[in-house]
Amino acid sequence: MTERSVAQRGRPRSEKARLAILAATTEVLLERGLAGTSMDVVAGRAGVGKATIYRWWPTKEALALEALYHSWAVAVPDEPDTGSLRGDLAALLLPWARRLRTQPYGRIVAAFITEAQTNSEFEKEYHARFVRPRREQARAAIGRAAVRGEIPAGTNVELTLDLLYGPLYHRLLHRHAPLSDRFVTDIVDAVLRAIRPERPAVMVRARGDHNRVRTP
Amino acid sequence: MTERSVAQRGRPRSEKARLAILAATTEVLLERGLAGTSMDVVAGRAGVGKATIYRWWPTKEALALEALYHSWAVAVPDEPDTGSLRGDLAALLLPWARRLRTQPYGRIVAAFITEAQTNSEFEKEYHARFVRPRREQARAAIGRAAVRGEIPAGTNVELTLDLLYGPLYHRLLHRHAPLSDRFVTDIVDAVLRAIRPERPAVMVRARGDHNRVRTP
Amino acid sequence: MTERSVAQRGRPRSEKARLAILAATTEVLLERGLAGTSMDVVAGRAGVGKATIYRWWPTKEALALEALYHSWAVAVPDEPDTGSLRGDLAALLLPWARRLRTQPYGRIVAAFITEAQTNSEFEKEYHARFVRPRREQARAAIGRAAVRGEIPAGTNVELTLDLLYGPLYHRLLHRHAPLSDRFVTDIVDAVLRAIRPERPAVMVRARGDHNRVRTP
Amino acid sequence: MTERSVAQRGRPRSEKARLAILAATTEVLLERGLAGTSMDVVAGRAGVGKATIYRWWPTKEALALEALYHSWAVAVPDEPDTGSLRGDLAALLLPWARRLRTQPYGRIVAAFITEAQTNSEFEKEYHARFVRPRREQARAAIGRAAVRGEIPAGTNVELTLDLLYGPLYHRLLHRHAPLSDRFVTDIVDAVLRAIRPERPAVMVRARGDHNRVRTP
DNA sequence: CGGTAATCGAGACGGTACGTCATGTCTTACA
DNA sequence: TGTAAGACATGACGTACCGTCTCGATTACCG
């Protein structure tokens, strides 16, 4: 690499400042939400100049995104494979719901979603970091279940993912009821009922778009 | 009331100004989202003084709430009773999804949800106007279905409501896929499968996208 | 006037704020010079928002100019006519020098001159307010003296003005010696000697600082 | 000195960098004045790190002072002795005025004077380099003239110096008229008239701008 | 039908935060 | 040790918006 061979020039970026900024940002975000988070306050709390923040993050939103990602990236469990779809989904969703309960993360997630509505650059980044990875893990679990024959091969996966995550985000954002463990497992069970093979069934393949029923 | 009996004195409130403000607000909200909507711009576009806005709405958020409510309140269909839960839910959700598709309402709804995270006064009002009424209509439909014996008496209604609305809000807000009619009916069907009595079922029709199980 | 007939609309400008801003500006200018004067400090000391300052003055320099002008405009004596050039010039220059001695105005004047070097808009305004008027007064006094035959009709007026004001500004700005009353009168006397009619003269008094030639 | 005897260690100071810095500084100063001169721009134009500048000059102002001094120090004529005060003063002032006309030095000198108003350290240095030496040369010329009997022994030298330099600085800084050769000689002549012995004089020529009194 | 009073449009007000820029210090790798 | 590069803390800049205020003008009712 040409860039590499030139060897880095100038004073290297301060890791200490970077971590202080991310920590201060997460802290203020949780206290006041994104709109209530001012760069001056973040800079002050991190013991850092505002210009240092703007040198590395173009906007408050980009900073917030990375701050939350950084704060969550600590100890993200790898994709579990428990042998059953129910187990896999629980392993995926329960820890997530539990973390969301520990702090008022809803106000941050809501602000991200709001920003994503009018800022497509941000939307891309938000999805890449917070939405797609979790969705992919769930999709993989569903794929394994189909391979095992646990669910029909023709299951509408996108719909299933929305049935799983939709209600969880709904409670996170609307706060009409707690995001309890019970709620998570109820969602998983309901979704499993909705997609499980409709036995006793006789369908081999009739016609249609995606349904692929396999009876034992 | 003394105030009432004294009869109102002074110049009456201008209905023209009120409507111009609400229209301008909705317009700017759709163009730029809540954060991008400034009171100066709304006042300018409505041909109104800023003070006139603040005389009737305490904050930008309260104004936005009422503006969207006003813009939606035109022709809201009453609670339908089609005779089947499936029909009732479709009658409830399809028009809603259709309206949401006509304009970038997601950016307004997202902003409302975000504001509700840190402003409990606003949250109360937002729920009272936009969340609770729809939820109650769906709850009533579910109640009627239980009375008819269409679904088990012990159905978890709260869970069911979240299973219906969660995925819809999810697509509205995350925009990973369109809020199509098909998606709405798929959700309804999936939820009906999830809550139907768990008795042996007999396939009625082998063809078609919407074939559903009928309990004998 | 069309503008007049429309009658003023909107809240009128706050005279109180205007005076507070001018006073605070002069104060800070004298304490810290123009470069050391920040708009934030002026706004703070005047109890005014920064935007209010920028609404009426485009730049810090324009504000400073008007602030000093305002502070000096109080009780500016009209053009004197004492009957002799010497008296007129003393009446013009002595009060000016005396005021300059009361406060460190040199730092403000110097800053104005510096700004005028690179900002021609400012230069125009600076000359119109601070340089030209005084120069015109002195020019008029010289004109009257020529009419009276006190000085030759062919006197180089521009040169004379520079001979009068140059040394005064020099001491104001370079501060190598005080801008004393004595210095002012010495300058006037020297300039009178330099421009007096070059006719055979008779010394009235042979030595001393203030002796003057009398033509028979 | 120990430092001297130990012989300097490490990389020696780069003369090339020093000259590049001074040249770049003068260049930018002339283009934009002192306030418009940023260390980053100077460093960039000189192809030098900012720290290298700060290693050798404590502040921007000190650098500017030395840069102008360096740019002028090239070919400064020694003190002339022409045999007459008029000749000496012309020899001193004319080349100076000519150089000042070649570039917009006024903006630099003005900035120096401004800085000197609030920075006494700078003032000392500015006087030592730019004011005192020229003043001393003129003072010496006046001294020689007094010895020769060309001017009265009691001549007020300080006043005379201000009468000479004041008008020149006045035009340099206020720019109301050009700093022409003619202006310089007019000043010298006027000052000579002002300080010449007040003996009966004989008009040599009655008209014209350059007629001078000759004492018999 | 003139007086009273609330509302209107306009726009200035005191604040707060924004994102940028310059100063003077520092920290690296290289010479 | 001096250097080029460039990150750093600090702090002022000029702008934008918020929510309040103060005008003169307007528009109803009430006596």
CSV table of N, CA and C (backbone and C1' of nucleotides) in Angstrom, one decimal, chain F residues 2-30:
chain,number,residue,atom,x,y,z
F,2,DG,P,17.6,22.0,18.7
F,2,DG,O5',17.2,21.7,17.1
F,2,DG,C5',18.2,21.8,16.1
F,2,DG,C4',17.5,21.5,14.8
F,2,DG,C3',16.3,22.3,14.6
F,2,DG,O3',16.3,22.7,13.2
F,2,DG,C1',15.8,20.0,14.5
F,3,DT,P,15.1,23.6,12.6
F,3,DT,O5',14.2,22.5,11.9
F,3,DT,C5',14.6,21.9,10.7
F,3,DT,C4',13.7,20.8,10.3
F,3,DT,C3',12.2,21.2,10.1
F,3,DT,O3',12.0,21.5,8.8
F,3,DT,C1',12.4,19.1,11.2
F,4,DA,P,10.7,22.2,8.3
F,4,DA,O5',9.8,20.9,8.0
F,4,DA,C5',10.1,20.0,7.0
F,4,DA,C4',8.9,19.0,6.8
F,4,DA,C3',7.6,19.7,6.5
F,4,DA,O3',6.9,18.9,5.6
F,4,DA,C1',7.5,18.4,8.6
F,5,DA,P,5.4,19.2,5.2
F,5,DA,O5',4.5,18.4,6.3
F,5,DA,C5',4.7,16.9,6.3
F,5,DA,C4',3.8,16.3,7.3
F,5,DA,C3',2.3,16.9,7.3
F,5,DA,O3',1.5,15.8,7.1
F,5,DA,C1',3.2,16.9,9.5
F,6,DG,P,-0.1,16.0,6.8
F,6,DG,O5',-0.7,16.1,8.2
F,6,DG,C5',-0.6,15.0,9.1
F,6,DG,C4',-0.9,15.5,10.5
F,6,DG,C3',-2.3,16.3,10.6
F,6,DG,O3',-3.0,15.9,11.7
F,6,DG,C1',-0.6,17.3,11.8
F,7,DA,P,-4.5,15.4,11.5
F,7,DA,O5',-4.9,15.0,13.0
F,7,DA,C5',-4.2,14.0,13.7
F,7,DA,C4',-4.1,14.4,15.1
F,7,DA,C3',-5.4,14.9,15.8
F,7,DA,O3',-5.5,14.2,17.0
F,7,DA,C1',-3.6,16.4,16.1
F,8,DC,P,-6.9,14.4,17.8
F,8,DC,O5',-6.6,15.6,18.8
F,8,DC,C5',-5.7,15.4,19.8
F,8,DC,C4',-5.3,16.6,20.5
F,8,DC,C3',-6.5,17.5,21.0
F,8,DC,O3',-6.9,17.1,22.3
F,8,DC,C1',-4.7,18.8,20.2
F,9,DA,P,-8.2,17.7,22.9
F,9,DA,O5',-7.7,19.1,23.5
F,9,DA,C5',-6.9,19.1,24.7
F,9,DA,C4',-6.9,20.6,25.2
F,9,DA,C3',-8.2,21.1,25.6
F,9,DA,O3',-8.0,22.0,26.8
F,9,DA,C1',-7.4,22.4,23.8
F,10,DT,P,-9.3,22.8,27.4
F,10,DT,O5',-9.3,24.2,26.6
F,10,DT,C5',-8.1,25.0,26.7
F,10,DT,C4',-8.3,26.2,25.8
F,10,DT,C3',-9.6,27.0,26.0
F,10,DT,O3',-9.3,28.3,26.5
F,10,DT,C1',-9.1,26.8,23.7
F,11,DG,P,-10.5,29.2,27.2
F,11,DG,O5',-11.0,30.0,26.0
F,11,DG,C5',-10.1,30.9,25.3
F,11,DG,C4',-10.7,31.4,24.0
F,11,DG,C3',-12.1,31.8,24.2
F,11,DG,O3',-12.3,33.0,23.4
F,11,DG,C1',-12.0,30.3,22.4
F,12,DA,P,-13.2,34.1,23.9
F,12,DA,O5',-13.6,34.9,22.6
F,12,DA,C5',-12.6,35.5,21.8
F,12,DA,C4',-13.0,35.4,20.3
F,12,DA,C3',-14.4,36.0,20.1
F,12,DA,O3',-14.3,37.0,19.1
F,12,DA,C1',-14.1,33.8,19.1
F,13,DC,P,-15.6,37.8,18.6
F,13,DC,O5',-15.9,37.0,17.3
F,13,DC,C5',-14.8,36.9,16.3
F,13,DC,C4',-15.3,36.0,15.2
F,13,DC,C3',-16.6,36.3,14.6
F,13,DC,O3',-16.4,37.0,13.4
F,13,DC,C1',-16.4,34.0,15.0
F,14,DG,P,-17.3,38.3,13.0
F,14,DG,O5',-18.6,37.7,12.4
F,14,DG,C5',-18.5,37.1,11.1
F,14,DG,C4',-19.7,36.1,10.9
F,14,DG,C3',-21.1,36.8,10.9
F,14,DG,O3',-21.8,36.3,9.9
F,14,DG,C1',-21.0,35.0,12.5
F,15,DT,P,-23.4,36.6,9.7
F,15,DT,O5',-24.1,35.2,10.0
F,15,DT,C5',-23.6,34.0,9.4
F,15,DT,C4',-24.6,32.9,9.6
F,15,DT,C3',-26.0,33.2,9.5
F,15,DT,O3',-26.7,32.2,8.8
F,15,DT,C1',-25.6,32.4,11.7
F,16,DA,P,-28.2,32.3,8.3
F,16,DA,O5',-28.9,31.4,9.4
F,16,DA,C5',-28.5,30.1,9.6
F,16,DA,C4',-29.4,29.4,10.7
F,16,DA,C3',-30.9,29.8,10.6
F,16,DA,O3',-31.6,28.6,10.8
F,16,DA,C1',-30.0,30.3,12.8
F,17,DC,P,-33.2,28.6,10.4
F,17,DC,O5',-33.9,28.4,11.8
F,17,DC,C5',-33.5,27.3,12.6
F,17,DC,C4',-33.8,27.6,14.0
F,17,DC,C3',-35.3,28.1,14.3
F,17,DC,O3',-36.0,27.0,14.8
F,17,DC,C1',-33.7,29.3,15.6
F,18,DC,P,-37.5,27.2,15.3
F,18,DC,O5',-37.3,27.6,16.9
F,18,DC,C5',-36.5,26.8,17.7
F,18,DC,C4',-36.5,27.3,19.1
F,18,DC,C3',-37.9,27.7,19.6
F,18,DC,O3',-38.2,27.0,20.8
F,18,DC,C1',-36.4,29.5,19.9
F,19,DG,P,-39.7,26.6,21.3
F,19,DG,O5',-40.1,27.9,22.0
F,19,DG,C5',-39.5,28.2,23.3
F,19,DG,C4',-39.8,29.7,23.7
F,19,DG,C3',-41.2,30.1,23.7
F,19,DG,O3',-41.5,30.8,24.9
F,19,DG,C1',-39.9,31.6,22.4
F,20,DT,P,-42.8,31.6,25.3
F,20,DT,O5',-42.2,33.1,25.2
F,20,DT,C5',-41.1,33.4,26.0
F,20,DT,C4',-40.8,34.9,25.9
F,20,DT,C3',-42.0,35.8,26.2
F,20,DT,O3',-41.6,36.8,27.1
F,20,DT,C1',-41.0,36.4,24.2
F,21,DC,P,-42.7,37.8,27.8
F,21,DC,O5',-42.6,39.1,26.8
F,21,DC,C5',-41.5,40.0,26.9
F,21,DC,C4',-41.6,41.0,25.8
F,21,DC,C3',-42.9,41.7,25.6
F,21,DC,O3',-43.2,42.8,26.5
F,21,DC,C1',-41.9,41.1,23.5
F,22,DT,P,-42.6,44.2,26.5
F,22,DT,O5',-42.8,44.8,25.1
F,22,DT,C5',-41.8,45.6,24.5
F,22,DT,C4',-42.3,46.1,23.2
F,22,DT,C3',-43.5,47.1,23.2
F,22,DT,O3',-43.1,48.2,22.4
F,22,DT,C1',-43.8,45.4,21.6
F,23,DC,P,-43.6,49.6,22.8
F,23,DC,O5',-43.9,50.3,21.4
F,23,DC,C5',-45.2,50.1,20.9
F,23,DC,C4',-45.0,49.8,19.4
F,23,DC,C3',-46.3,50.3,18.6
F,23,DC,O3',-46.1,51.6,18.2
F,23,DC,C1',-45.5,48.1,18.0
F,24,DG,P,-47.3,52.6,18.2
F,24,DG,O5',-48.0,52.2,16.8
F,24,DG,C5',-47.2,52.2,15.6
F,24,DG,C4',-48.0,51.6,14.5
F,24,DG,C3',-49.4,52.2,14.3
F,24,DG,O3',-49.7,52.2,12.9
F,24,DG,C1',-49.7,49.9,14.9
F,25,DA,P,-51.2,52.6,12.4
F,25,DA,O5',-51.9,51.1,12.2
F,25,DA,C5',-51.3,50.2,11.3
F,25,DA,C4',-52.3,49.1,11.0
F,25,DA,C3',-53.7,49.5,10.7
F,25,DA,O3',-54.2,48.7,9.7
F,25,DA,C1',-53.7,48.1,12.6
F,26,DT,P,-55.7,48.7,9.1
F,26,DT,O5',-56.4,47.5,9.9
F,26,DT,C5',-55.9,46.2,9.7
F,26,DT,C4',-56.8,45.3,10.5
F,26,DT,C3',-58.3,45.4,10.2
F,26,DT,O3',-58.7,44.1,9.9
F,26,DT,C1',-57.9,45.4,12.6
F,27,DT,P,-60.1,43.8,9.2
F,27,DT,O5',-61.0,43.4,10.5
F,27,DT,C5',-60.7,42.2,11.2
F,27,DT,C4',-61.5,42.1,12.4
F,27,DT,C3',-63.0,42.3,12.2
F,27,DT,O3',-63.8,41.3,12.8
F,27,DT,C1',-62.3,43.6,14.0
F,28,DA,P,-65.1,40.6,12.1
F,28,DA,O5',-66.2,41.1,13.2
F,28,DA,C5',-66.8,40.2,14.1
F,28,DA,C4',-66.4,40.5,15.5
F,28,DA,C3',-67.6,41.0,16.3
F,28,DA,O3',-68.3,39.9,16.9
F,28,DA,C1',-65.6,42.2,16.8
F,29,DC,P,-69.7,40.0,17.3
F,29,DC,O5',-69.6,40.8,18.7
F,29,DC,C5',-69.6,40.1,19.9
F,29,DC,C4',-69.5,41.2,21.0
F,29,DC,C3',-70.8,42.0,21.2
F,29,DC,O3',-71.7,41.4,22.2
F,29,DC,C1',-68.9,43.4,21.0
F,30,DC,P,-71.3,41.4,23.7
F,30,DC,O5',-71.3,42.9,24.1
F,30,DC,C5',-70.4,43.3,25.1
F,30,DC,C4',-70.5,44.8,25.4
F,30,DC,C3',-71.9,45.3,25.8
F,30,DC,O3',-71.8,46.0,27.0
F,30,DC,C1',-71.2,46.6,24.0
